Backbone as CSV, one residue per row, in Angstrom:
resi,resn,N_x,N_y,N_z,CA_x,CA_y,CA_z,C_x,C_y,C_z
1,MET,58.652,-114.137,-19.744,57.725,-114.323,-21.215,57.166,-115.839,-20.967
2,ARG,57.615,-116.407,-20.893,57.345,-117.834,-20.850,55.934,-118.125,-19.919
3,SER,55.768,-117.194,-18.960,54.743,-117.214,-18.045,53.778,-116.672,-18.776
4,PHE,53.882,-115.718,-19.787,53.517,-115.056,-20.390,52.081,-116.007,-21.539
5,LEU,52.772,-116.959,-21.726,52.590,-117.590,-23.058,51.853,-118.429,-22.973
6,ILE,51.698,-119.657,-21.767,51.051,-120.738,-21.481,49.562,-120.253,-21.327
7,PRO,49.145,-118.844,-21.128,47.797,-118.307,-20.555,47.359,-117.869,-21.743
8,LEU,47.919,-117.093,-22.733,48.179,-116.458,-23.793,47.394,-117.836,-24.794
9,LEU,48.183,-118.435,-24.687,47.557,-119.953,-25.338,46.333,-120.680,-25.139
10,ILE,45.937,-120.820,-24.138,45.144,-121.517,-22.863,43.655,-120.454,-23.100
11,LEU,43.677,-119.499,-23.462,42.876,-118.343,-23.668,42.964,-118.311,-25.008
12,GLY,43.991,-118.021,-25.662,43.634,-117.569,-27.720,43.312,-118.891,-28.000
13,LEU,43.757,-120.051,-27.829,43.184,-120.824,-28.903,41.662,-121.236,-28.832
14,PRO,40.905,-120.865,-28.065,39.646,-121.433,-27.794,39.035,-120.213,-28.946
15,LEU,38.761,-118.663,-28.973,38.815,-117.924,-29.352,39.130,-118.065,-30.972
16,ALA,40.552,-118.602,-31.240,40.554,-118.515,-32.349,40.136,-120.050,-33.053
17,GLU,39.917,-120.660,-32.417,38.546,-122.037,-32.835,37.635,-121.320,-32.822
18,ILE,36.816,-120.560,-32.066,35.676,-119.754,-32.544,35.412,-119.050,-33.323
19,ALA,36.461,-118.081,-33.695,36.457,-117.282,-35.168,36.651,-118.294,-35.837
20,GLY,37.642,-119.136,-36.104,37.301,-120.348,-37.703,36.187,-120.811,-37.763
21,PHE,35.158,-121.056,-36.597,34.120,-121.605,-36.834,33.419,-120.553,-37.717
22,VAL,33.073,-119.359,-37.046,32.367,-118.054,-37.659,32.898,-117.597,-38.748
23,VAL,33.960,-117.923,-39.304,34.847,-117.684,-40.433,33.933,-118.419,-41.600
24,VAL,34.216,-119.855,-41.306,34.066,-121.059,-42.225,32.352,-121.028,-42.250
25,GLY,31.826,-120.715,-41.156,30.403,-120.982,-40.954,29.738,-119.969,-42.075
26,ARG,30.299,-118.695,-42.293,30.035,-117.429,-43.332,30.286,-117.668,-44.242
27,GLU,30.983,-118.263,-44.973,31.406,-118.909,-46.381,30.791,-120.255,-46.713
28,ILE,30.844,-120.938,-45.869,29.881,-122.169,-46.597,28.872,-123.250,-45.700
29,GLY,28.637,-122.293,-44.849,27.589,-122.544,-44.015,27.528,-124.117,-43.604
30,LEU,26.539,-123.582,-42.140,26.444,-124.796,-41.145,26.874,-125.891,-41.457
31,LEU,25.814,-126.289,-42.247,25.693,-127.668,-42.429,27.392,-128.162,-42.817
32,MET,27.583,-127.433,-43.880,29.182,-127.903,-44.878,30.173,-127.840,-43.623
33,THR,30.164,-126.981,-42.709,30.274,-126.731,-41.756,30.818,-128.054,-40.551
34,LEU,29.781,-128.385,-40.312,30.027,-129.280,-39.144,29.952,-130.762,-39.984
35,LEU,29.728,-130.839,-41.498,30.288,-132.079,-41.973,32.042,-131.945,-41.751
36,LEU,32.279,-131.005,-42.027,33.874,-130.984,-41.827,34.353,-131.073,-40.935
37,VAL,33.668,-130.651,-39.983,34.100,-130.901,-38.591,34.059,-132.440,-38.118
38,LEU,33.024,-133.247,-38.602,33.027,-134.575,-38.337,34.488,-135.283,-39.331
39,ALA,33.814,-135.049,-40.792,35.256,-135.185,-41.939,36.503,-135.421,-41.022
40,SER,36.968,-134.134,-40.295,38.154,-134.057,-39.864,38.829,-135.077,-38.779
41,ALA,37.526,-135.238,-37.871,37.468,-136.647,-36.752,38.003,-137.804,-37.523
42,PHE,37.226,-137.991,-38.625,36.851,-139.501,-38.859,38.429,-139.216,-39.836
43,VAL,39.141,-138.293,-40.468,40.200,-138.819,-40.793,41.200,-138.745,-39.838
44,GLY,41.563,-138.052,-39.123,42.146,-138.015,-37.315,41.810,-139.710,-36.755
45,VAL,40.780,-140.809,-36.914,41.354,-141.545,-36.400,41.240,-142.560,-37.484
46,ILE,41.305,-142.695,-38.450,41.990,-142.970,-39.320,43.692,-143.492,-39.587
47,LEU,43.840,-142.067,-39.593,45.554,-141.712,-39.166,45.390,-142.029,-38.371
48,LEU,45.310,-142.175,-37.366,46.048,-142.373,-35.749,46.408,-144.015,-35.555
49,ARG,44.926,-144.221,-36.720,45.116,-146.181,-37.153,46.348,-146.516,-37.326
50,VAL,46.300,-145.975,-38.453,47.390,-146.582,-39.793,48.392,-145.934,-39.438
51,GLN,48.587,-144.815,-38.549,49.768,-144.551,-38.787,50.647,-145.312,-37.032
52,GLY,49.931,-144.998,-36.245,50.458,-145.842,-35.281,50.483,-146.937,-35.396
53,PHE,50.099,-147.995,-36.178,50.724,-149.465,-36.386,52.187,-148.980,-37.042
54,THR,52.570,-148.098,-37.953,53.453,-147.772,-38.561,54.767,-147.804,-37.368
55,VAL,54.411,-146.933,-36.633,54.952,-146.026,-36.115,55.452,-147.426,-35.109
56,ILE,54.346,-148.596,-33.930,55.104,-149.105,-33.249,55.663,-150.225,-34.292
57,ARG,55.812,-150.144,-35.440,56.599,-151.597,-36.275,58.175,-151.065,-36.061
58,ARG,58.225,-149.492,-36.763,59.481,-148.947,-36.357,60.149,-149.320,-35.068
59,MET,59.507,-148.972,-34.184,60.330,-148.721,-32.677,60.621,-149.747,-32.650
60,GLN,59.536,-151.255,-32.747,59.723,-152.988,-32.642,61.460,-153.201,-33.675
61,ASP,61.005,-152.867,-34.654,62.852,-153.189,-35.633,63.485,-152.142,-35.258
62,ALA,63.652,-151.250,-34.011,64.630,-150.472,-34.068,65.222,-150.917,-32.587
63,THR,64.232,-151.224,-32.121,64.475,-152.058,-30.605,65.538,-153.512,-31.123
64,ARG,64.730,-154.291,-32.054,65.351,-155.824,-32.653,66.596,-155.085,-33.037
65,THR,66.827,-154.013,-33.908,68.458,-154.145,-34.231,69.557,-153.666,-33.377
66,GLY,68.992,-153.113,-31.937,69.840,-152.286,-31.033,70.086,-151.089,-31.276
67,SER,69.304,-150.370,-31.941,69.348,-149.375,-32.217,68.796,-147.767,-31.188
68,ASP,68.629,-147.366,-30.931,68.055,-146.169,-30.460,66.761,-145.806,-30.990
69,PRO,65.710,-146.273,-29.819,64.207,-146.189,-30.741,63.386,-144.815,-30.340
70,GLY,64.344,-143.854,-29.716,63.844,-142.194,-29.181,63.242,-141.839,-30.535
71,ARG,63.976,-141.715,-31.850,62.923,-141.656,-32.315,61.799,-141.158,-33.151
72,GLU,61.543,-142.637,-33.116,60.680,-143.474,-33.262,59.519,-142.778,-32.156
73,VAL,60.206,-143.229,-31.074,59.020,-142.692,-29.640,58.775,-140.783,-29.901
74,ILE,59.536,-139.803,-30.081,59.558,-138.347,-30.309,57.760,-138.882,-31.406
75,GLY,58.681,-139.118,-32.653,57.659,-139.123,-33.939,56.572,-139.901,-33.660
76,GLY,56.599,-140.963,-32.927,55.085,-141.421,-32.422,54.221,-140.666,-31.781
77,ALA,54.741,-139.945,-30.568,53.915,-138.947,-29.819,53.639,-137.792,-30.468
78,LEU,54.149,-137.078,-31.298,54.058,-135.959,-32.378,52.622,-136.321,-32.938
79,LEU,53.119,-137.667,-33.880,51.643,-138.281,-34.252,50.189,-139.068,-33.802
80,PHE,50.528,-138.675,-32.186,49.871,-138.861,-31.534,49.129,-137.288,-31.058
81,VAL,49.881,-136.915,-31.310,49.829,-135.085,-30.873,48.593,-135.443,-32.265
82,ALA,49.312,-135.334,-33.224,48.859,-134.454,-34.589,46.961,-135.196,-34.670
83,ALA,47.046,-136.478,-34.303,45.541,-136.903,-34.854,44.802,-136.335,-33.263
84,ILE,45.117,-136.656,-32.395,44.032,-135.787,-31.142,43.685,-134.668,-31.922
85,LEU,44.591,-133.729,-32.473,44.368,-132.103,-33.121,43.646,-132.445,-34.241
86,LEU,43.071,-133.652,-34.490,42.462,-133.649,-35.729,41.173,-134.134,-35.620
87,ILE,41.018,-134.767,-34.126,39.542,-135.414,-33.947,38.757,-134.442,-33.027
88,VAL,39.949,-133.318,-32.031,38.733,-132.418,-31.824,38.449,-131.461,-32.832
89,PRO,37.301,-130.917,-32.534,36.726,-129.671,-32.844,37.492,-128.593,-32.981
90,GLY,37.579,-128.262,-34.850,38.410,-126.499,-34.715,39.080,-127.067,-35.737
91,PHE,39.282,-125.420,-36.711,40.139,-125.626,-38.344,41.249,-125.075,-37.410
92,VAL,41.719,-123.940,-36.253,42.942,-123.766,-36.289,43.995,-125.228,-35.836
93,SER,43.379,-126.289,-35.188,43.520,-126.978,-34.490,44.125,-128.224,-35.720
94,ASP,43.335,-128.443,-36.834,43.188,-129.410,-37.747,44.306,-128.781,-38.317
95,VAL,44.237,-127.547,-38.756,45.794,-127.290,-39.859,46.819,-127.397,-39.150
96,ILE,46.909,-127.409,-37.595,48.112,-127.712,-36.507,48.478,-129.265,-36.903
97,GLY,46.962,-129.883,-36.918,47.220,-131.547,-36.521,47.326,-131.613,-38.262
98,LEU,47.250,-131.341,-39.348,47.750,-132.231,-40.662,49.321,-131.715,-40.645
99,LEU,49.957,-130.375,-40.566,50.610,-130.154,-40.634,51.744,-130.787,-40.037
100,LEU,51.105,-131.459,-38.519,52.170,-132.946,-37.929,52.443,-133.750,-38.313
101,PHE,51.840,-134.284,-39.669,51.154,-135.416,-40.432,52.279,-135.520,-41.022
102,LEU,52.560,-133.787,-41.817,53.689,-133.934,-42.809,55.037,-134.754,-42.313
103,PRO,55.526,-135.264,-42.722,56.985,-135.935,-42.071,57.855,-134.707,-41.998
104,PHE,58.238,-133.788,-43.134,59.711,-132.676,-42.914,58.842,-132.402,-41.603
105,VAL,57.915,-131.968,-41.389,57.294,-130.889,-40.518,57.494,-131.456,-38.807
106,ARG,56.799,-132.562,-38.761,57.114,-133.408,-37.776,58.707,-133.886,-37.526
107,ASN,59.795,-133.864,-38.539,60.975,-134.398,-38.172,61.688,-132.940,-38.014
108,GLY,61.124,-131.659,-38.380,61.573,-130.364,-37.537,61.034,-130.432,-36.725
109,VAL,60.020,-130.053,-35.546,59.656,-130.039,-34.853,60.020,-131.129,-33.743
110,ALA,60.524,-132.789,-34.137,61.352,-133.878,-33.188,62.344,-133.276,-33.320
111,ALA,62.997,-132.551,-34.265,64.738,-131.940,-33.799,64.463,-130.918,-32.819
112,TYR,63.785,-129.750,-32.746,63.824,-128.991,-31.886,63.453,-129.821,-30.388
113,LEU,62.477,-130.550,-30.156,62.045,-131.174,-28.978,63.650,-131.865,-27.972
114,ARG,63.867,-132.716,-29.117,65.269,-133.720,-29.263,66.513,-132.586,-29.157
115,LYS,66.426,-131.203,-29.394,67.509,-130.531,-28.289,67.078,-129.307,-26.920
116,ARG,65.648,-129.921,-26.351,64.940,-129.015,-25.572,64.891,-130.428,-24.387
117,MET,65.276,-131.663,-24.932,64.657,-132.643,-23.799,65.759,-133.343,-23.536
118,THR,66.196,-134.498,-22.871,66.230,-136.140,-22.267,65.370,-136.935,-22.685
119,ILE,65.899,-137.813,-23.812,64.387,-139.137,-23.990,65.887,-140.250,-23.327
120,VAL,65.208,-141.276,-22.367,66.252,-141.521,-21.680,65.461,-143.016,-22.165
121,THR,66.013,-144.295,-22.358,65.801,-145.168,-23.411,66.504,-146.388,-22.558
122,ALA,66.269,-147.467,-22.571,66.785,-148.653,-22.010,68.252,-148.686,-22.943
123,ALA,68.522,-148.271,-24.163,69.684,-148.540,-24.400,70.535,-147.384,-24.281
124,SER,70.404,-146.208,-23.763,70.962,-145.515,-22.768,71.578,-145.687,-21.455
125,GLY,70.781,-146.528,-20.889,70.896,-147.098,-19.542,72.206,-147.662,-19.047
126,ALA,71.599,-147.867,-17.360,72.732,-148.273,-16.851,73.176,-150.390,-17.361
127,ASN,71.751,-150.414,-17.986,71.890,-152.142,-18.616,72.500,-152.215,-19.929
128,TRP,73.023,-151.097,-20.320,73.167,-151.255,-21.980,75.146,-151.200,-21.872
129,TYR,75.730,-152.635,-22.396,77.386,-153.654,-22.574,76.943,-152.918,-23.849
130,PRO,78.206,-151.627,-23.778,78.885,-150.849,-25.407,79.702,-152.313,-26.277
131,GLN,80.371,-152.992,-25.193,81.744,-153.734,-25.870,80.434,-155.069,-26.564
132,ASN,79.335,-155.264,-26.097,78.846,-156.095,-26.538,78.311,-155.771,-28.332
133,ASP,77.882,-156.934,-29.128,76.987,-156.970,-29.962,75.394,-156.382,-29.119
134,PRO,75.124,-155.177,-29.874,73.663,-155.206,-29.429,72.836,-156.439,-29.623
135,ARG,73.146,-157.213,-30.228,72.050,-158.194,-30.732,72.261,-159.218,-30.094
136,GLU,73.147,-159.185,-29.670,73.337,-160.626,-28.575,72.677,-160.194,-27.025
137,PRO,72.547,-161.260,-26.410,71.424,-161.439,-25.374,72.470,-160.858,-24.487
138,ARG,72.034,-159.904,-23.563,73.014,-159.220,-22.416,73.297,-160.189,-21.406
139,PRO,74.825,-159.967,-20.273,74.306,-160.538,-19.572,73.757,-160.692,-18.515
140,SER,73.708,-161.647,-18.022,72.307,-161.889,-16.963,73.111,-161.711,-15.619
141,PRO,73.036,-161.757,-14.375,74.110,-162.774,-13.194,73.173,-163.837,-13.158
142,ARG,74.139,-164.112,-12.349,73.582,-166.272,-12.200,72.565,-166.581,-10.911
143,VAL,71.817,-166.557,-11.045,70.594,-166.847,-9.399,70.564,-167.900,-9.329
144,ILE,71.177,-168.480,-8.393,69.924,-170.495,-8.211,69.704,-170.259,-6.605
145,ASP,68.534,-170.306,-6.944,67.784,-170.311,-5.563,66.698,-171.640,-5.283
146,LEU,67.938,-171.912,-3.587,67.364,-173.180,-3.236,66.197,-172.967,-2.365
147,ASP,65.804,-174.656,-1.940,64.863,-174.280,-0.673,65.937,-174.701,0.179
148,GLU,65.252,-174.986,1.706,66.054,-175.370,2.670,66.654,-176.460,2.709
149,GLY,65.850,-177.544,2.075,66.010,-178.801,2.315,67.302,-178.991,0.925
150,GLU,67.166,-178.695,-0.165,68.358,-178.483,-1.304,69.647,-178.250,-0.865
151,PHE,70.259,-177.866,0.113,71.795,-177.579,0.730,72.053,-178.363,1.909
152,SER,73.309,-178.098,1.928,73.730,-178.649,3.474,75.089,-177.716,3.636
153,ARG,75.424,-177.892,5.066,76.575,-177.102,5.046,77.459,-178.139,5.431
154,THR,78.939,-177.698,4.860,80.012,-178.768,5.564,80.661,-178.042,6.260
155,ASP,81.003,-176.574,6.818,82.175,-176.176,8.119,81.192,-176.606,9.081
156,ASP,82.182,-176.241,10.124,81.895,-177.128,11.344,81.162,-175.608,12.453
157,GLU,80.775,-174.794,11.384,80.474,-173.843,12.258,78.565,-173.958,12.491
158,ASP,78.294,-173.536,13.823,76.609,-173.790,14.297,75.968,-172.708,13.108
159,PRO,75.288,-173.218,12.800,74.336,-172.687,11.439,73.337,-171.694,12.000
160,PRO,73.196,-170.447,11.682,72.766,-169.314,12.137,71.615,-169.559,13.047
161,GLN,71.013,-169.100,14.369,69.446,-169.310,14.786,68.784,-168.060,14.726
162,ASN,67.582,-168.599,14.623,66.300,-167.727,14.097,66.498,-165.997,14.082
163,GLY,66.175,-165.301,12.759,66.930,-164.009,13.533,68.300,-163.565,12.945
164,ASP,68.771,-164.200,13.073,70.224,-164.441,12.639,70.574,-164.283,11.108
165,ARG,71.170,-163.071,10.575,71.641,-163.438,9.419,72.837,-163.678,8.990
166,HIS,74.078,-163.184,9.916,75.142,-163.742,10.409,75.949,-163.835,11.356
167,ARG,76.855,-164.719,11.543,77.759,-164.442,12.648,79.307,-163.997,12.499
168,PRO,79.777,-162.852,13.677,80.803,-162.068,14.127,82.282,-163.178,13.620
């Protein structure tokens, strides 16, 4: 079933867009149809800019407080898709894009996608220490970088020769 759905979408969406142009153009005229397409692209660019900065700010706040920014990431991705759908000429894509800009629709799609995929962030990776307060800096290994002349050996062993890492 899934293998049949993707080619249907690839072929069906452009046909639906063309049919939408014909129907709208017949009802309101060519000039108004072109103005609507340009206006939707302009609105898409503005919404992308305004909503994009808001999403970036929410992701920064989530990472600053130590919470998982996965929800903001997927919401931002859906806003980006919505803006692109508004920018692309066509009325079917405009309707889908406008629906994705509505928070309750976007949250529903995000909930569906979260059930279908795994979002891995730094908070869910191996560097996360749940026993520590998330606002505290994470412990890092102590590395001391010395040049050859900045240390000396005090044991009686011979120093390793060139190419030898250690002696048995």
